[in-house]
Tab-separated table of C-alpha atoms in Angstrom:
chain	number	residue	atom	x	y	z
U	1	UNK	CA	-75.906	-67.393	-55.869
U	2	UNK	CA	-74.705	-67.409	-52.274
U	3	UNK	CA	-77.105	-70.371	-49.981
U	4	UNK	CA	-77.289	-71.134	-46.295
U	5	UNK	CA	-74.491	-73.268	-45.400
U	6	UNK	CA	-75.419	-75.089	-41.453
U	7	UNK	CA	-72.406	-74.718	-39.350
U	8	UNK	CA	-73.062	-78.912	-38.615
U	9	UNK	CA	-73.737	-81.111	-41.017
U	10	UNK	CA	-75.098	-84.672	-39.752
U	11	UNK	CA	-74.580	-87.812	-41.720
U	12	UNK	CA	-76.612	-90.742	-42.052
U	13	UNK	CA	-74.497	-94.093	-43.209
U	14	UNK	CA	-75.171	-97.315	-43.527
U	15	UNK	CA	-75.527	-99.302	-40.188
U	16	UNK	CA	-76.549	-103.150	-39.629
U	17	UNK	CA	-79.137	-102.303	-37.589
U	18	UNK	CA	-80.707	-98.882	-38.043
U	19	UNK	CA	-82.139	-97.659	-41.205
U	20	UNK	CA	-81.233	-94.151	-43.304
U	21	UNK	CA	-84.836	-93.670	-42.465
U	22	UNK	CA	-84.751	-94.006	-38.854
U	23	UNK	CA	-81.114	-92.127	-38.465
U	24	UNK	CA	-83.052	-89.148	-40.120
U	25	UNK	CA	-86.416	-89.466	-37.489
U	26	UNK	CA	-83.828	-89.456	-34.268
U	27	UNK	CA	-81.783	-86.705	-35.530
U	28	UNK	CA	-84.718	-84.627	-36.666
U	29	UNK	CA	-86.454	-84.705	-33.542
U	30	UNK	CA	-83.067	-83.766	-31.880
U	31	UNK	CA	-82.429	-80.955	-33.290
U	32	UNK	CA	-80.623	-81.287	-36.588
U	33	UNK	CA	-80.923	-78.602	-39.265
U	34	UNK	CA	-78.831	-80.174	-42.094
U	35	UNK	CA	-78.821	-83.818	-43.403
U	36	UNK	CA	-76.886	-85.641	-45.643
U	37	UNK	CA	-77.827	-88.355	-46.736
U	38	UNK	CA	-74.963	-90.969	-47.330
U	39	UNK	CA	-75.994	-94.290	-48.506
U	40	UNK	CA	-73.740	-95.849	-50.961
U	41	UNK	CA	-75.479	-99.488	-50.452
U	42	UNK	CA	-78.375	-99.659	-53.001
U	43	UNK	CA	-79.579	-99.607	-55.994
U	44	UNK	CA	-80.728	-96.281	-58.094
U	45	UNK	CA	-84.470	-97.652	-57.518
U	46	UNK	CA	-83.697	-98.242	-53.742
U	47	UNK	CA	-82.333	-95.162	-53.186
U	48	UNK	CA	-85.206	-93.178	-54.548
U	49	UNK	CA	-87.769	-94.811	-52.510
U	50	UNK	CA	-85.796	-94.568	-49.156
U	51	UNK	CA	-84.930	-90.757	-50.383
U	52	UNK	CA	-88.863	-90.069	-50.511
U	53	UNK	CA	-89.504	-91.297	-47.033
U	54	UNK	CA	-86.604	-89.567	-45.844
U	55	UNK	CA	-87.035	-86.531	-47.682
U	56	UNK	CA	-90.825	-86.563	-45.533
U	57	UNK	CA	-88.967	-86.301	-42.197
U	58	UNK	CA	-87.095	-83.661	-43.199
U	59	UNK	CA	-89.538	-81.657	-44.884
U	60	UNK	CA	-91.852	-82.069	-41.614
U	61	UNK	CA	-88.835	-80.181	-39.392
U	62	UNK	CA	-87.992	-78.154	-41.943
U	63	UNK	CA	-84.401	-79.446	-42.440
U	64	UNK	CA	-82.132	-79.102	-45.398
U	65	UNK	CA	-81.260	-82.392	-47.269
U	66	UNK	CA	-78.456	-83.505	-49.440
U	67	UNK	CA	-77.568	-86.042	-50.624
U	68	UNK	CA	-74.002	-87.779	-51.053
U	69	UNK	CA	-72.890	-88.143	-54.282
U	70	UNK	CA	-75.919	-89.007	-56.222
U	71	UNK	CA	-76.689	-85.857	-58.118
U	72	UNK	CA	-78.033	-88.263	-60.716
U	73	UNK	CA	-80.775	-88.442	-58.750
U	74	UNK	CA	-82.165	-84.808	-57.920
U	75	UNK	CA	-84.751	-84.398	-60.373
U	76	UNK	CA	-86.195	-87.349	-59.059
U	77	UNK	CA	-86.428	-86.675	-55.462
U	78	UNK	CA	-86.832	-83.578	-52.998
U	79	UNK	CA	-83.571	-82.717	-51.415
U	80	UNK	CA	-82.127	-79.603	-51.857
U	81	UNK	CA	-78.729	-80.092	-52.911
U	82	UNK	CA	-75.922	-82.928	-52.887
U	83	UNK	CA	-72.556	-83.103	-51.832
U	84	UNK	CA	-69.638	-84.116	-54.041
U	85	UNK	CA	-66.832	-86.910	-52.695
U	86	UNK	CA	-65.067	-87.114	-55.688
U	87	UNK	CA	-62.134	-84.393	-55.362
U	88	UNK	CA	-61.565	-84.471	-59.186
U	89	UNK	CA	-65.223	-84.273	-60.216
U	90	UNK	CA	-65.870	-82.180	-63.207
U	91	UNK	CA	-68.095	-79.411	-61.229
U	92	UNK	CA	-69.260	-77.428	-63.827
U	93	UNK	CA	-70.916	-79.781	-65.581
U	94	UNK	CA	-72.360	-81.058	-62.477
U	95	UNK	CA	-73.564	-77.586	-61.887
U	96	UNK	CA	-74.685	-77.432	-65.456
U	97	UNK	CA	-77.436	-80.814	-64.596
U	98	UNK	CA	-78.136	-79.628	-61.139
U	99	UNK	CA	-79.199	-75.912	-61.801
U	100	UNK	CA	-78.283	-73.461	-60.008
U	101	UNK	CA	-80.732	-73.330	-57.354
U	102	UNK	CA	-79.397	-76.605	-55.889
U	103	UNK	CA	-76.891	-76.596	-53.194
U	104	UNK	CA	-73.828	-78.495	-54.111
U	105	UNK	CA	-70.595	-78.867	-51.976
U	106	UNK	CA	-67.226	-80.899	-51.992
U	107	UNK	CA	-64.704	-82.911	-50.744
U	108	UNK	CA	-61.232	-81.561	-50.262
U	109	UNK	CA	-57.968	-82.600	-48.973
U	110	UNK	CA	-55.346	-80.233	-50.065
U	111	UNK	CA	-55.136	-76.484	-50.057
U	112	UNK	CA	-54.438	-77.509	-53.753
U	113	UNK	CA	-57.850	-78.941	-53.988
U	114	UNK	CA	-59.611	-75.795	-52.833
U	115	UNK	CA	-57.946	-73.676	-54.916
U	116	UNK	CA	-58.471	-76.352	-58.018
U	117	UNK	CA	-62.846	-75.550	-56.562
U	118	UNK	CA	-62.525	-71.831	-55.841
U	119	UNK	CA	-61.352	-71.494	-59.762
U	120	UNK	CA	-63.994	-73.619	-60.640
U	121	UNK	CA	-66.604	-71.192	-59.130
U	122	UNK	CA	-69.346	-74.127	-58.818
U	123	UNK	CA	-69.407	-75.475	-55.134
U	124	UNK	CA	-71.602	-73.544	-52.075
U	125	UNK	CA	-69.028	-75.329	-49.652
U	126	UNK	CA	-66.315	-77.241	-48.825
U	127	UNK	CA	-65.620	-80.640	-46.700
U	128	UNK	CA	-61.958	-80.663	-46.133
U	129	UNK	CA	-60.480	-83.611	-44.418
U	130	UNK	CA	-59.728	-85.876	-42.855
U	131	UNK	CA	-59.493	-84.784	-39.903
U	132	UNK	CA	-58.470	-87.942	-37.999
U	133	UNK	CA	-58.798	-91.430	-38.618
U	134	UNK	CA	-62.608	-92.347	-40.013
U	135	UNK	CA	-64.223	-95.663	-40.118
U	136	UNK	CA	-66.753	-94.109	-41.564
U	137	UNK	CA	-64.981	-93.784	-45.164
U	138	UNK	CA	-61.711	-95.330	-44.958
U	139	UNK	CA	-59.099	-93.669	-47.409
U	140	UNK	CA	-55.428	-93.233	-47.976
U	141	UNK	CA	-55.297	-89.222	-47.229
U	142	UNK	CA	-52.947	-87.246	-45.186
U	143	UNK	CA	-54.919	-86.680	-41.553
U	144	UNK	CA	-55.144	-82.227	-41.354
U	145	UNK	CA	-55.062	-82.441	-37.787
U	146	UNK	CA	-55.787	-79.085	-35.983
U	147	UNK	CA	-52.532	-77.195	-37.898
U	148	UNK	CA	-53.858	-79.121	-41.058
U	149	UNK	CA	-57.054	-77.077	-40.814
U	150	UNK	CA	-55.036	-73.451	-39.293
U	151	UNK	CA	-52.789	-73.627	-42.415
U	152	UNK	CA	-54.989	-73.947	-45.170
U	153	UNK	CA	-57.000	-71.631	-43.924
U	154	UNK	CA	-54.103	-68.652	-43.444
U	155	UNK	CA	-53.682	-69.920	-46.955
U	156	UNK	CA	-57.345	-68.843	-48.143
U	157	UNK	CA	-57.669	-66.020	-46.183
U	158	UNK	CA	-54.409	-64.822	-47.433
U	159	UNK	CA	-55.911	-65.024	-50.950
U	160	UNK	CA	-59.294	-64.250	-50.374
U	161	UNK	CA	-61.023	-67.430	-50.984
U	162	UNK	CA	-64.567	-67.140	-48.995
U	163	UNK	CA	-65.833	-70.655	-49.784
U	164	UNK	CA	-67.182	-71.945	-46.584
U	165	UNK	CA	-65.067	-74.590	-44.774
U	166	UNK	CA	-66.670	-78.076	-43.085
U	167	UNK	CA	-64.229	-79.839	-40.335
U	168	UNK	CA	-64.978	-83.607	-41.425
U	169	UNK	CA	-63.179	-87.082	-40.579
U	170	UNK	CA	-63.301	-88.240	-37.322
U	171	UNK	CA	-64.520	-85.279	-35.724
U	172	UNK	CA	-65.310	-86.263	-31.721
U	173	UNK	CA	-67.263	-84.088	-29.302
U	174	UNK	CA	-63.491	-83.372	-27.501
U	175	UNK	CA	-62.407	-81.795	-30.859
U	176	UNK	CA	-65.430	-79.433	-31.545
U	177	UNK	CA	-64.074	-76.139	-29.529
U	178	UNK	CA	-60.731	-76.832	-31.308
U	179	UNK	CA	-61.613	-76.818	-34.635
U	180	UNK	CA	-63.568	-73.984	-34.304
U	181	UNK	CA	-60.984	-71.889	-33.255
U	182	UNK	CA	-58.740	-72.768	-36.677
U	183	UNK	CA	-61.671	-70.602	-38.285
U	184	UNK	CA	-63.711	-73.704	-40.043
U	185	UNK	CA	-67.214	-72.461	-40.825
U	186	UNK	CA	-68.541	-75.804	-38.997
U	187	UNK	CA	-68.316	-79.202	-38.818
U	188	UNK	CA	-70.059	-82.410	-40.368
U	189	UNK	CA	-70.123	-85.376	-38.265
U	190	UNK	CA	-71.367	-88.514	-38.817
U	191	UNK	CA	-69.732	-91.820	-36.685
U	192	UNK	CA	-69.797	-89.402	-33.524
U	193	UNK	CA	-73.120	-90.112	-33.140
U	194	UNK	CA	-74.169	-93.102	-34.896
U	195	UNK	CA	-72.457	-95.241	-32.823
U	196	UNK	CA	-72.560	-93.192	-29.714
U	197	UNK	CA	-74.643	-95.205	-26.915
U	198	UNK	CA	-77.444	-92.286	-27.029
U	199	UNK	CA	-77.487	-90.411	-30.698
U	200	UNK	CA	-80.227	-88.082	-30.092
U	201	UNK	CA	-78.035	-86.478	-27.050
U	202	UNK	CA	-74.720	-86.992	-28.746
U	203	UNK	CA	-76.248	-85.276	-31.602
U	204	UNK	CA	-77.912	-82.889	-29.111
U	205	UNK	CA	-74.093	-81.908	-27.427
U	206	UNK	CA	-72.673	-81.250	-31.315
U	207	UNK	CA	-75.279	-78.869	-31.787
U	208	UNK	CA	-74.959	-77.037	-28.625
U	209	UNK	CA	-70.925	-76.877	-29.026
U	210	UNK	CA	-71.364	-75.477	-32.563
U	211	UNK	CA	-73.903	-73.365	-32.318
């Protein structure tokens, strides 16, 4: 079953001094279509109740959520799909508890990795990255870099894999045009704009630059 993938993903994350609830309101009323939802902070009982207040926003606007990694948690709350950080997950069975009218996408690093989820025939999308250095979730893997990004994709094309592409890992406004160009389907973005001085309009020049 083939699903709207946004061409920008927005992330929430977990700030000292703004809630999951309130990153959701200010990019809502800025124009986001697609949220995920990244807290990795609380408990299982937490997580639902923030989930149901941010599931409200997005349901008011109309925008997709998803939520990071707890796919545990779907038949408890009303987001439409969740995305996957674990690049060795066991997708199939994840697909097997989600159903198949859930949305469920992955992490990637490798052109390795996207072949290892192509064959696995579960995931709606990919995140591949990093891109650049993140703060946002600190790891160990090789930065893709522009050619990162150009190669893999020659790579896919050249074997016809269609899954959709997301640019993520310290993606900056000054990198949108040239990540776009490498063929990516979009981007997801998350630090960009949480700690940008105005969010809303950060969030506002993304969207315009993508779209």
């Amino acid at each position: 079953m083939k699903k709207y993938i946004s061409k920008f993903h927005y992330l929430t994350q977990d700030l000292p001094n703004r809630s999951h609830v309130e990153q959701t309101r200010i990019a809502c009323e800025a124009g986001a279509n697609w949220i995920q939802y990244r807290c990795l902070s609380k408990t299982d009982e937490e997580l639902i109740a923030e989930i149901h207040e941010v599931a409200a926003i997005c349901d008011d606007w109309g925008v997709t959520l998803v939520l990071t990694d707890h796919f545990h948690l779907l038949d408890q709350v009303d987001a439409q799909g969740v995305h996957v950080e674990d690049m060795k997950a066991d997708f199939k069975a994840i697909r097997n508890q989600i159903g198949e009218d859930k949305t469920l996408g992955g992490s990637a690093n490798t052109f390795e990795d996207v072949c290892r989820m192509n064959q696995a025939g579960q995931v709606d999308y990919i995140g591949l990255g990093p891109f650049s250095i993140t703060l946002t979730k600190p790891n160990n893997y090789p930065l893709l870099g522009i050619d990162g990004y150009k190669t893999i994709l020659q790579k896919m094309d050249d074997i016809t894999i269609e899954i959709p592409i997301l640019a993520v890992g310290g993606v900056a406004i000054d990198d949108v045009e040239l990540l776009l160009n490498t063929g990516v389907h979009g981007l997801a973005v998350s630090a960009a704009i949480n700690h940008a001085s105005d969010t809303a309009k950060a969030l506002q020049i993304f969207y315009k630059m993508i779209y």
